[in-house]
Tab-separated table of C-alpha atoms in Angstrom:
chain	number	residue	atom	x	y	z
R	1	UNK	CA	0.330	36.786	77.707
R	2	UNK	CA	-0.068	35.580	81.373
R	3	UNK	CA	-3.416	33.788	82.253
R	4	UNK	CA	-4.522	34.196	85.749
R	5	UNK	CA	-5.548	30.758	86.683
R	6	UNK	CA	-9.756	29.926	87.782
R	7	UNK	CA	-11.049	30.568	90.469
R	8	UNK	CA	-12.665	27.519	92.838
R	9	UNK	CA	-16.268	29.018	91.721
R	10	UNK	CA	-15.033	28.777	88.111
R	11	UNK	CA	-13.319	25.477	88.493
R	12	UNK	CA	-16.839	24.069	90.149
R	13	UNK	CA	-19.041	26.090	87.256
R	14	UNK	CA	-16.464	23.861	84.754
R	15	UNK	CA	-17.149	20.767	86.193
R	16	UNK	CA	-20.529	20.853	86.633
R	17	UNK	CA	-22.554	17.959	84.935
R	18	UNK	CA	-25.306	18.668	82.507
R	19	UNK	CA	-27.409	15.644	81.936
R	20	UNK	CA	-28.031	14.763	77.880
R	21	UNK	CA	-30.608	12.628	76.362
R	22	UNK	CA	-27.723	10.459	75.847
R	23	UNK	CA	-26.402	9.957	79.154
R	24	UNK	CA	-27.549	6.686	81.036
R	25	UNK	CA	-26.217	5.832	84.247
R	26	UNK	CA	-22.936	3.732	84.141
R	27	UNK	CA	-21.039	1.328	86.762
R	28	UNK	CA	-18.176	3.069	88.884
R	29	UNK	CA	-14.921	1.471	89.122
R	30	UNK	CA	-14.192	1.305	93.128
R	31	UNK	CA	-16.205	3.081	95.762
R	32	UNK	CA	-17.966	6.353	95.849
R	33	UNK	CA	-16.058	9.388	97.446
R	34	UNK	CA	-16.455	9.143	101.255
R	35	UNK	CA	-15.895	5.798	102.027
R	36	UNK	CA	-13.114	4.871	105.249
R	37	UNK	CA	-11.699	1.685	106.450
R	38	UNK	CA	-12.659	0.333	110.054
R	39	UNK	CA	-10.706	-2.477	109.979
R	40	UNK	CA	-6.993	-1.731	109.613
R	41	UNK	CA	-5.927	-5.724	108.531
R	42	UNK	CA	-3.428	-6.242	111.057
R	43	UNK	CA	-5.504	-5.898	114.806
R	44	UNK	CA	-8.816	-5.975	115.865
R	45	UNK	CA	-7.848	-2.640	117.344
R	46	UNK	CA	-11.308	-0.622	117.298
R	47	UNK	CA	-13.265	-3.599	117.773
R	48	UNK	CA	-14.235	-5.721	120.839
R	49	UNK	CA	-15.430	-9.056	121.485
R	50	UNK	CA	-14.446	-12.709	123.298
R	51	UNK	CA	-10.527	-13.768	122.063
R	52	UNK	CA	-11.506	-16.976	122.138
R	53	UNK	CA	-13.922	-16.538	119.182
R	54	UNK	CA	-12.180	-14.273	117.319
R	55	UNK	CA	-8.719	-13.105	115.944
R	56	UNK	CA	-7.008	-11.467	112.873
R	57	UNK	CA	-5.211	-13.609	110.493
R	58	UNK	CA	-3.542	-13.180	107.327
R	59	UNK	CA	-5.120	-9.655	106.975
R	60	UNK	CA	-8.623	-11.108	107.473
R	61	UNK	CA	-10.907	-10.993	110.147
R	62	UNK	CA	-11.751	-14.312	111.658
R	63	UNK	CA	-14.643	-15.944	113.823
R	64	UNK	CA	-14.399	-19.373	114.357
R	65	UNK	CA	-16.372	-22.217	116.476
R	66	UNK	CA	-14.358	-25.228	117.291
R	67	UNK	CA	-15.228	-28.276	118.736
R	68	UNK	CA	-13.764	-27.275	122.210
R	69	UNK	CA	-15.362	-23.665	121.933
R	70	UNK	CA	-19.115	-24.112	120.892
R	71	UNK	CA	-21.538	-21.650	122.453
R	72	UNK	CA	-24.832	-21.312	123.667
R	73	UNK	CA	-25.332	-18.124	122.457
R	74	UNK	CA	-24.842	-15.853	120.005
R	75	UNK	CA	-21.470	-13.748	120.279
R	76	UNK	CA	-20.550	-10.659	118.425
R	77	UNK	CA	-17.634	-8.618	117.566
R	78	UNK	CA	-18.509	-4.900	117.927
R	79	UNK	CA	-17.309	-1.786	116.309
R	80	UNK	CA	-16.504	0.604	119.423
R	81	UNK	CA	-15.688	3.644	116.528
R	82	UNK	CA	-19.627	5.076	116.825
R	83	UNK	CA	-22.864	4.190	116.578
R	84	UNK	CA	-23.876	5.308	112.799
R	85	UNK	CA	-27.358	6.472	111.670
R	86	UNK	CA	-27.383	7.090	108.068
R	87	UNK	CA	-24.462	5.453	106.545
R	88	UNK	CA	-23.193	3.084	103.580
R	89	UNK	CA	-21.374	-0.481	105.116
R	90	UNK	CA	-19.354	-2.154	102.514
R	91	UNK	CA	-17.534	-5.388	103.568
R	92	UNK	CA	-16.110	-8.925	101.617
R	93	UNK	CA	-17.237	-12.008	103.654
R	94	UNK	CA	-16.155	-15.471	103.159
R	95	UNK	CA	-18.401	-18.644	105.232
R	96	UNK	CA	-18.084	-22.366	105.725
R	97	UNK	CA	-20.791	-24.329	104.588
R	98	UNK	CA	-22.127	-25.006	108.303
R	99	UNK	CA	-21.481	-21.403	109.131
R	100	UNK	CA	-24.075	-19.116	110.109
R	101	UNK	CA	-23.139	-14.978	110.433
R	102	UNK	CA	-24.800	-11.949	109.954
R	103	UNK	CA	-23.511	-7.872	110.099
R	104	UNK	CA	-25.837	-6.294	112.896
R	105	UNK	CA	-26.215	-1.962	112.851
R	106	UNK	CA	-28.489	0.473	114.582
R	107	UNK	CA	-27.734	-2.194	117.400
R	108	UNK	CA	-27.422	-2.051	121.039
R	109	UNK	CA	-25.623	-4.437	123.599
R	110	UNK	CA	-28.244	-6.345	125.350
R	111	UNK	CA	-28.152	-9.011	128.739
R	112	UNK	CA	-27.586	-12.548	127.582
R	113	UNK	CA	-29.928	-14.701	129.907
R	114	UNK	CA	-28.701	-17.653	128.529
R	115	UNK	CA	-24.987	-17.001	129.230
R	116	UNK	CA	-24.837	-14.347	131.492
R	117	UNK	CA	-20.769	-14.205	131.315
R	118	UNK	CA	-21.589	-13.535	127.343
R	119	UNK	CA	-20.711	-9.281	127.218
R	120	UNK	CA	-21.248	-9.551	123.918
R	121	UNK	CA	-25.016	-10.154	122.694
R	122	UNK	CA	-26.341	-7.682	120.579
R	123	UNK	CA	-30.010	-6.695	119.371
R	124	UNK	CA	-31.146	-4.860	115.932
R	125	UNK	CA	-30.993	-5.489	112.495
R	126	UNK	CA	-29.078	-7.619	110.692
R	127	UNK	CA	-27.902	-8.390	106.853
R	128	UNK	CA	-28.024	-12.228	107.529
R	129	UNK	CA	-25.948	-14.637	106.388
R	130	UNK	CA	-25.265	-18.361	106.176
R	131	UNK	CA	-23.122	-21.468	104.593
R	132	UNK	CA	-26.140	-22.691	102.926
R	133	UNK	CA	-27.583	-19.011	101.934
R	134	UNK	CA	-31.018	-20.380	103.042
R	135	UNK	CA	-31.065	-16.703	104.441
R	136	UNK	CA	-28.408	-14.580	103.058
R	137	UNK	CA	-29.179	-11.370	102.337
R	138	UNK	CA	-31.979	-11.311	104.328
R	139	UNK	CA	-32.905	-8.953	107.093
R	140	UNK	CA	-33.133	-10.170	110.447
R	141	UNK	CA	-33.850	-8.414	113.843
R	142	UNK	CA	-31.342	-10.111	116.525
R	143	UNK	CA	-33.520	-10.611	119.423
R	144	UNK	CA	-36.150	-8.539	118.200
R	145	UNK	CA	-38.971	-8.590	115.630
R	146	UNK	CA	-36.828	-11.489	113.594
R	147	UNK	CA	-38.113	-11.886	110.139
R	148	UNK	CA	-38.370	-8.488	108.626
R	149	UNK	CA	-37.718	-9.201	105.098
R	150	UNK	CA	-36.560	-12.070	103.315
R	151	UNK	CA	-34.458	-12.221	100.427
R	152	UNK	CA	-36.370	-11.267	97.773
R	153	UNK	CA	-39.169	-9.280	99.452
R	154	UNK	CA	-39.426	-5.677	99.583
R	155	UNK	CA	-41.467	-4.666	102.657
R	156	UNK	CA	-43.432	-2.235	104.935
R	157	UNK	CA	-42.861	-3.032	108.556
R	158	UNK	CA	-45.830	-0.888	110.779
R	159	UNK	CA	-45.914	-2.503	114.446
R	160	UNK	CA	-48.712	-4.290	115.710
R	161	UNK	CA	-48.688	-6.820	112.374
R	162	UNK	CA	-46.553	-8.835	110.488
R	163	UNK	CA	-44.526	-7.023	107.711
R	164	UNK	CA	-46.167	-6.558	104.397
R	165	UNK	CA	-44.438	-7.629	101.144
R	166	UNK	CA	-44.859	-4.558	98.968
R	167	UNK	CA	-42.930	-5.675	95.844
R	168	UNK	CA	-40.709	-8.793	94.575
R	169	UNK	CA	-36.970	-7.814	93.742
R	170	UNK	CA	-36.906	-11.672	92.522
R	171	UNK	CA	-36.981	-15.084	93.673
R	172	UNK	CA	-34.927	-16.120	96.616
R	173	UNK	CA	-33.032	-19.409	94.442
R	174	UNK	CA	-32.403	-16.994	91.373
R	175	UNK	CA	-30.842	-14.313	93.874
R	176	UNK	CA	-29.038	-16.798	95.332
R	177	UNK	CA	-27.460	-17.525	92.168
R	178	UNK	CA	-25.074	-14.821	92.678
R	179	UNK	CA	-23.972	-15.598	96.221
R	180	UNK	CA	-20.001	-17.174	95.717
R	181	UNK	CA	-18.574	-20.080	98.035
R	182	UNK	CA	-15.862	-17.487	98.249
R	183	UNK	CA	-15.544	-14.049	98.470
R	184	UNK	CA	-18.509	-12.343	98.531
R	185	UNK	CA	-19.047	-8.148	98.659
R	186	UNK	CA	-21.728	-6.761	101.025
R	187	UNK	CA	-23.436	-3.249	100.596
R	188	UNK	CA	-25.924	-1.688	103.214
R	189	UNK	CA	-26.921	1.146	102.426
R	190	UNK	CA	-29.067	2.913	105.244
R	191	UNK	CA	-31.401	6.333	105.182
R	192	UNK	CA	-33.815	6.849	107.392
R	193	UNK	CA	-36.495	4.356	107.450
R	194	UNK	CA	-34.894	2.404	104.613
R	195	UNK	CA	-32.937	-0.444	104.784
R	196	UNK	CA	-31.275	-2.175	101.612
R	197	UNK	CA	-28.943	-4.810	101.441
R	198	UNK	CA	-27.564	-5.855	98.669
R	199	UNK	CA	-24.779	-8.749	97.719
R	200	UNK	CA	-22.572	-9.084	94.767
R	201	UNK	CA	-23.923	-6.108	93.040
R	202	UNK	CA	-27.559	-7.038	93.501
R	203	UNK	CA	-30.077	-5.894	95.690
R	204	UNK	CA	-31.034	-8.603	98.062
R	205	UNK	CA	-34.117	-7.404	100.480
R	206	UNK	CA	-35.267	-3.748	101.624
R	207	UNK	CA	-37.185	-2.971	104.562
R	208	UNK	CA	-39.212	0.314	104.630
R	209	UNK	CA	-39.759	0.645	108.951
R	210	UNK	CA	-42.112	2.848	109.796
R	211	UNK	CA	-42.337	0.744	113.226
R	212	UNK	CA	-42.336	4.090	115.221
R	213	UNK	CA	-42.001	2.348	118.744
R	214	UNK	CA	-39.399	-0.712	118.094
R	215	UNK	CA	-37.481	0.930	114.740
R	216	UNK	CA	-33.727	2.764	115.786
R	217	UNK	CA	-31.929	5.081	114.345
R	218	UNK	CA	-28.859	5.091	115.123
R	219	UNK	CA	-26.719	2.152	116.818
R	220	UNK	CA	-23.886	-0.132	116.660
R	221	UNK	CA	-22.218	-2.255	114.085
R	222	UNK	CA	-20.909	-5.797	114.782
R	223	UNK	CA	-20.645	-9.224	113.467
R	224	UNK	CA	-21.748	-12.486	114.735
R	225	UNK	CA	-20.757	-16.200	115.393
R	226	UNK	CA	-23.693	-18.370	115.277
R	227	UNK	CA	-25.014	-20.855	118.285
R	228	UNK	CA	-24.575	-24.286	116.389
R	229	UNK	CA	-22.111	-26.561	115.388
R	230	UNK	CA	-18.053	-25.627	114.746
R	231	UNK	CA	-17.819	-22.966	112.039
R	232	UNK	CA	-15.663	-20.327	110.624
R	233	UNK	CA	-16.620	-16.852	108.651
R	234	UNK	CA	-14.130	-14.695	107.482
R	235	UNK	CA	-14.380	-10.742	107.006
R	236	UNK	CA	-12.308	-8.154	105.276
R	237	UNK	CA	-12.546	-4.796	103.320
R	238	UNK	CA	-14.293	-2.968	105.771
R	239	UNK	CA	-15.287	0.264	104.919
R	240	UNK	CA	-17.824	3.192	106.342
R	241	UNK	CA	-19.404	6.161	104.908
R	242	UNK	CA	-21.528	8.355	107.360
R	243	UNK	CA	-24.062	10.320	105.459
């Protein structure tokens, strides 16, 4: 005898989950659904920023300070594919020990007064990171209200005072710990007023911003190469999930 095969509604009834005193929650294997690359590996195509700082090699995204090319001001790359408001960032980053980096979102372009020929200075926040992970992890306002959490610190950011550590996620040497001399996987995850970064599979700072008249919402994402002596950071993996 024929069967006539489910319907959508009874395929989705089927493989609905029903929680169990058992059931804890578990690791995934890979990403969560959603997830797309904005870095295709071969081009910076997408992205925009000064050639002489940065380049694609070897499938990996590159920004490098040489002797000959130091700066007096921060540079970024910038992701020209939107300006994301809620989202998930996912990204492997690889630094020299002098180098000093950071992933900026909810950004804007902004006029560099210090090198006005620089098109590429950006303000907003910023999962921070450095060669000697004295701030990795870390959330940093570019050009704007700077220390907003440090690694380590959970805090509530209201305007008009310094931001208030509400909890501990640990201290900043044990977290740093798990940051590698190599590879190294970042996660921001964004909603609303919350910011979390985490690094290597552990959470790293979160900033709750309930600054009504400097917080954004929405903005750019880009990378940075650090004012400073020669360095090199390397980027790859890129992936975006708009929520």
């Amino acid at each position: 005898m024929l069967r006539p095969f489910p319907t959508a509604a009874q395929q989705a009834t089927a493989q609905t989950y029903i929680p169990k005193q058992s059931d804890r929650p578990e690791a995934l294997a890979g990403d969560e659904p959603g997830f797309t690359p904005i870095f295709n590996g071969k081009t910076l195509d997408g992205w925009e920023g000064n050639p002489k700082y940065w380049r694609v090699e070897g499938s990996v995204m590159v920004g490098e300070i040489t002797p000959e090319t130091i700066i007096k001001s921060n540079t970024f790359l910038i992701w020209r594919g939107g300006a994301p408001k809620d989202f998930e960032l996912k990204a492997d980053y690889r630094i020299s020990s002098g180098g000093n980096s950071g992933v900026n979102y909810r950004s804007v372009v902004v006029q560099d007064t210090v090198t006005p020929d620089n098109r590429f200075a950006m303000r907003g926040y910023q999962f921070d990171i450095d060669g000697q992970n004295r701030y990795t992890g870390q959330n940093y306002e570019e050009k704007g209200r700077l220390f907003l959490a440090l690694r380590g610190q959970m805090t509530h950011v209201a305007g008009g005072r310094k931001p208030i550590i509400v909890s501990s996620l640990g201290e900043a040497k044990d977290l740093a710990a798990f940051i590698s001399t190599d590879w190294n996987a970042i996660h921001i995850i964004v909603r609303g007023n919350m910011l979390t970064h985490t690094l290597n599979g552990h959470v790293m700072s979160v900033v709750i911003d309930d600054d009504i008249a400097n917080r954004t919402f929405g903005g750019l994402i880009g990378v940075q190469v650090h004012v400073g002596g020669p360095m090199k950071v390397e980027y790859r993996n890129w992936r975006l999930k708009n929520l």
